[in-house]
């Protein structure tokens, strides 16, 4: 299945470069571009992309505001894309807030081209949070700075195994790494993750990581 993507950035050269790179992939179709968040919302509503590559800092409407508009649409708007935030900063308050709002992950603009292509595929599949060390550091840093919300009671609905899986997700492990750690089949891990997301009413792994920190299940700095 072809992945439909729109690219949102206020720099023309950045948009053109990303578009050329992604359009060269047989399974990715660039269906639109936008120079700011306001235009991005309009383009997304018209083109129904699977993934929106969203710059964080832009004029008129920043990426965070646009991500919120796309991920929590008004009544009557059915299509909700996955949002992948793009940033030049490895630690950025806007990115953390975007993850809390439901963005599926983020990527540094200077990441290797292969990482960008892989990120689009991963986010489109919806089965993994981009979890390089910088992602874990960002979430940990900002979890330290914010009071925890009263989410702990929601953990009571999880089985012991599901709780173990959530802890490992929050530590940035992939499905394969979780399977190896718990001596389970990878498909079994995927089943557990699906149950965790369903029981906690979470959109994806990105929100699961945020929840694990904010509920106190994981303490910032734990390995």
Tab-separated table of C-alpha atoms in Angstrom:
chain	number	residue	atom	x	y	z
A	1	UNK	CA	0.000	0.000	0.000
A	2	UNK	CA	1.301	3.457	-0.902
A	3	UNK	CA	1.895	5.859	1.993
A	4	UNK	CA	0.441	9.308	1.335
A	5	UNK	CA	2.578	12.114	2.790
A	6	UNK	CA	2.444	15.896	3.003
A	7	UNK	CA	5.474	18.003	3.926
A	8	UNK	CA	5.101	21.125	6.065
A	9	UNK	CA	8.050	23.522	6.409
A	10	UNK	CA	8.522	27.248	5.923
A	11	UNK	CA	11.751	26.742	3.957
A	12	UNK	CA	11.216	26.010	0.272
A	13	UNK	CA	14.499	24.144	-0.109
A	14	UNK	CA	13.735	21.858	2.811
A	15	UNK	CA	10.334	20.974	1.405
A	16	UNK	CA	11.791	20.354	-2.050
A	17	UNK	CA	14.578	18.167	-0.688
A	18	UNK	CA	12.288	16.048	1.447
A	19	UNK	CA	9.758	15.756	-1.358
A	20	UNK	CA	12.374	14.561	-3.859
A	21	UNK	CA	13.761	12.026	-1.405
A	22	UNK	CA	10.394	10.573	-0.428
A	23	UNK	CA	8.852	10.636	-3.909
A	24	UNK	CA	11.731	8.473	-5.137
A	25	UNK	CA	10.463	5.628	-2.927
A	26	UNK	CA	8.088	3.217	-4.624
A	27	UNK	CA	5.833	2.951	-1.552
A	28	UNK	CA	5.595	6.694	-0.734
A	29	UNK	CA	3.531	9.319	-2.553
A	30	UNK	CA	3.999	13.016	-1.701
A	31	UNK	CA	0.479	14.397	-2.109
A	32	UNK	CA	0.987	17.956	-0.891
A	33	UNK	CA	3.198	20.625	0.672
A	34	UNK	CA	2.562	23.600	2.950
A	35	UNK	CA	4.711	26.548	4.171
A	36	UNK	CA	3.003	26.933	7.567
A	37	UNK	CA	0.659	25.220	9.987
A	38	UNK	CA	-2.479	26.973	8.810
A	39	UNK	CA	-1.938	25.870	5.223
A	40	UNK	CA	-1.005	22.400	6.450
A	41	UNK	CA	-4.409	21.898	8.052
A	42	UNK	CA	-6.134	22.923	4.809
A	43	UNK	CA	-3.903	20.699	2.653
A	44	UNK	CA	-4.372	17.743	4.968
A	45	UNK	CA	-8.136	18.095	4.990
A	46	UNK	CA	-8.129	18.146	1.161
A	47	UNK	CA	-5.601	15.374	0.472
A	48	UNK	CA	-6.144	12.949	3.394
A	49	UNK	CA	-2.485	11.958	3.913
A	50	UNK	CA	-1.396	9.001	6.019
A	51	UNK	CA	1.548	10.946	7.457
A	52	UNK	CA	2.179	14.657	7.926
A	53	UNK	CA	5.830	15.708	8.246
A	54	UNK	CA	5.425	18.807	10.409
A	55	UNK	CA	8.098	21.404	11.153
A	56	UNK	CA	7.922	22.718	14.717
A	57	UNK	CA	8.665	26.417	14.270
A	58	UNK	CA	6.826	28.240	11.471
A	59	UNK	CA	5.113	31.606	10.914
A	60	UNK	CA	1.314	32.138	10.980
A	61	UNK	CA	0.680	28.849	12.808
A	62	UNK	CA	3.400	26.754	14.430
A	63	UNK	CA	3.644	22.996	14.100
A	64	UNK	CA	2.302	22.292	17.571
A	65	UNK	CA	-0.921	24.218	16.977
A	66	UNK	CA	-1.343	22.588	13.579
A	67	UNK	CA	-0.698	19.120	15.024
A	68	UNK	CA	-3.381	19.674	17.636
A	69	UNK	CA	-5.819	20.798	14.936
A	70	UNK	CA	-5.146	17.680	12.876
A	71	UNK	CA	-5.119	15.189	15.742
A	72	UNK	CA	-8.189	16.569	17.511
A	73	UNK	CA	-10.362	17.699	14.593
A	74	UNK	CA	-13.739	19.418	14.924
A	75	UNK	CA	-17.001	17.480	14.509
A	76	UNK	CA	-17.571	16.373	10.952
A	77	UNK	CA	-13.883	15.885	10.135
A	78	UNK	CA	-13.271	12.147	9.980
A	79	UNK	CA	-9.725	11.857	8.655
A	80	UNK	CA	-6.956	11.951	11.294
A	81	UNK	CA	-3.414	11.521	9.919
A	82	UNK	CA	-0.292	10.443	11.785
A	83	UNK	CA	1.953	13.418	12.560
A	84	UNK	CA	5.745	13.221	12.581
A	85	UNK	CA	7.384	16.349	13.985
A	86	UNK	CA	10.529	17.757	12.396
A	87	UNK	CA	12.900	19.908	14.423
A	88	UNK	CA	16.412	21.336	14.338
A	89	UNK	CA	16.618	21.079	18.134
A	90	UNK	CA	17.326	17.799	19.917
A	91	UNK	CA	15.503	18.999	23.033
A	92	UNK	CA	12.485	21.170	22.314
A	93	UNK	CA	9.494	21.952	24.531
A	94	UNK	CA	7.253	22.123	21.469
A	95	UNK	CA	8.142	18.547	20.545
A	96	UNK	CA	7.236	17.215	23.983
A	97	UNK	CA	3.898	19.008	23.865
A	98	UNK	CA	3.294	17.635	20.380
A	99	UNK	CA	3.852	14.092	21.633
A	100	UNK	CA	1.373	14.731	24.419
A	101	UNK	CA	-1.099	16.035	21.845
A	102	UNK	CA	-0.857	12.768	19.936
A	103	UNK	CA	2.021	13.152	17.478
A	104	UNK	CA	3.575	9.794	16.648
A	105	UNK	CA	7.171	10.868	17.098
A	106	UNK	CA	9.794	13.306	15.959
A	107	UNK	CA	12.906	13.460	13.845
A	108	UNK	CA	15.819	15.866	13.639
A	109	UNK	CA	16.040	17.649	10.289
A	110	UNK	CA	19.704	16.744	9.939
A	111	UNK	CA	19.033	13.018	10.328
A	112	UNK	CA	20.360	10.800	7.517
A	113	UNK	CA	17.998	10.402	4.528
A	114	UNK	CA	17.516	6.719	5.322
A	115	UNK	CA	16.225	7.684	8.779
A	116	UNK	CA	13.608	9.998	7.288
A	117	UNK	CA	12.355	7.302	4.907
A	118	UNK	CA	12.269	4.737	7.705
A	119	UNK	CA	10.495	7.192	10.026
A	120	UNK	CA	7.681	7.739	7.534
A	121	UNK	CA	7.189	3.992	7.136
A	122	UNK	CA	7.308	3.334	10.875
A	123	UNK	CA	4.816	6.087	11.707
A	124	UNK	CA	2.499	5.045	8.875
A	125	UNK	CA	2.495	1.487	10.223
A	126	UNK	CA	1.610	2.819	13.666
A	127	UNK	CA	3.506	0.048	15.421
A	128	UNK	CA	6.497	1.882	16.903
A	129	UNK	CA	7.685	5.132	18.386
A	130	UNK	CA	10.883	6.516	16.932
A	131	UNK	CA	13.144	5.846	19.872
A	132	UNK	CA	16.750	6.892	19.371
A	133	UNK	CA	18.563	8.008	22.505
A	134	UNK	CA	17.642	11.635	21.842
A	135	UNK	CA	13.941	10.775	21.988
A	136	UNK	CA	14.326	9.082	25.345
A	137	UNK	CA	16.374	12.024	26.632
A	138	UNK	CA	13.779	14.545	25.510
A	139	UNK	CA	10.918	12.713	27.196
A	140	UNK	CA	12.950	12.160	30.360
A	141	UNK	CA	14.068	15.790	30.547
A	142	UNK	CA	10.593	17.182	30.243
A	143	UNK	CA	9.030	14.573	32.499
A	144	UNK	CA	11.351	15.898	35.213
A	145	UNK	CA	10.054	19.430	34.752
A	146	UNK	CA	6.322	18.752	34.926
A	147	UNK	CA	4.149	17.582	37.800
A	148	UNK	CA	2.813	14.103	37.268
A	149	UNK	CA	-0.840	13.829	36.458
A	150	UNK	CA	-3.051	11.526	38.492
A	151	UNK	CA	-2.986	8.625	36.049
A	152	UNK	CA	-1.826	5.857	38.384
A	153	UNK	CA	-5.315	4.394	38.931
A	154	UNK	CA	-5.543	3.610	35.220
A	155	UNK	CA	-2.632	1.197	35.633
A	156	UNK	CA	-4.838	-1.069	37.750
A	157	UNK	CA	-6.595	-2.292	34.612
A	158	UNK	CA	-3.385	-3.801	33.220
A	159	UNK	CA	-2.186	-7.331	33.860
A	160	UNK	CA	1.317	-7.828	35.263
A	161	UNK	CA	2.621	-8.780	31.824
A	162	UNK	CA	1.009	-5.753	30.186
A	163	UNK	CA	2.588	-3.522	32.822
A	164	UNK	CA	5.993	-5.082	32.117
A	165	UNK	CA	5.522	-4.421	28.411
A	166	UNK	CA	4.557	-0.788	29.077
A	167	UNK	CA	7.705	-0.284	31.157
A	168	UNK	CA	9.872	-1.605	28.338
A	169	UNK	CA	8.097	0.557	25.761
A	170	UNK	CA	8.833	3.591	27.951
A	171	UNK	CA	12.490	2.626	28.089
A	172	UNK	CA	12.625	2.782	24.293
A	173	UNK	CA	12.824	-0.915	23.459
A	174	UNK	CA	11.564	-2.166	20.100
A	175	UNK	CA	9.077	-5.021	19.766
A	176	UNK	CA	11.922	-7.420	19.008
A	177	UNK	CA	13.923	-6.262	22.029
A	178	UNK	CA	10.870	-6.604	24.288
A	179	UNK	CA	10.283	-10.114	22.945
A	180	UNK	CA	13.873	-11.078	23.707
A	181	UNK	CA	13.779	-9.521	27.185
A	182	UNK	CA	10.534	-11.278	28.177
A	183	UNK	CA	11.192	-14.470	26.178
A	184	UNK	CA	8.031	-14.076	24.123
A	185	UNK	CA	7.153	-14.291	20.452
A	186	UNK	CA	7.190	-10.897	18.756
A	187	UNK	CA	3.553	-11.337	17.714
A	188	UNK	CA	2.651	-11.918	21.369
A	189	UNK	CA	4.369	-8.645	22.257
A	190	UNK	CA	2.330	-6.857	19.594
A	191	UNK	CA	-0.839	-8.323	21.096
A	192	UNK	CA	0.131	-7.103	24.570
A	193	UNK	CA	0.905	-3.631	23.219
A	194	UNK	CA	-2.471	-3.483	21.506
A	195	UNK	CA	-4.192	-4.365	24.777
A	196	UNK	CA	-2.181	-1.738	26.697
A	197	UNK	CA	-3.117	0.989	24.225
A	198	UNK	CA	-6.767	-0.083	24.228
A	199	UNK	CA	-7.112	-0.319	28.013
A	200	UNK	CA	-5.408	3.024	28.624
A	201	UNK	CA	-7.176	4.703	25.682
A	202	UNK	CA	-3.894	5.753	24.094
A	203	UNK	CA	-3.351	6.510	20.418
A	204	UNK	CA	0.073	4.931	19.981
A	205	UNK	CA	3.441	4.134	21.565
A	206	UNK	CA	4.384	7.786	21.804
A	207	UNK	CA	1.467	8.444	24.134
A	208	UNK	CA	2.264	5.225	26.011
A	209	UNK	CA	5.744	6.550	26.798
A	210	UNK	CA	4.351	9.861	28.030
A	211	UNK	CA	1.739	8.042	30.129
A	212	UNK	CA	4.357	5.780	31.733
A	213	UNK	CA	6.339	8.797	32.934
A	214	UNK	CA	3.386	10.905	33.999
A	215	UNK	CA	1.737	8.058	35.927
A	216	UNK	CA	4.928	7.421	37.900
A	217	UNK	CA	5.394	3.921	36.450
A	218	UNK	CA	8.794	5.050	35.187
A	219	UNK	CA	11.048	7.434	37.079
A	220	UNK	CA	13.027	9.874	34.904
A	221	UNK	CA	16.582	8.672	34.516
A	222	UNK	CA	15.766	4.956	34.984
A	223	UNK	CA	17.427	2.531	32.632
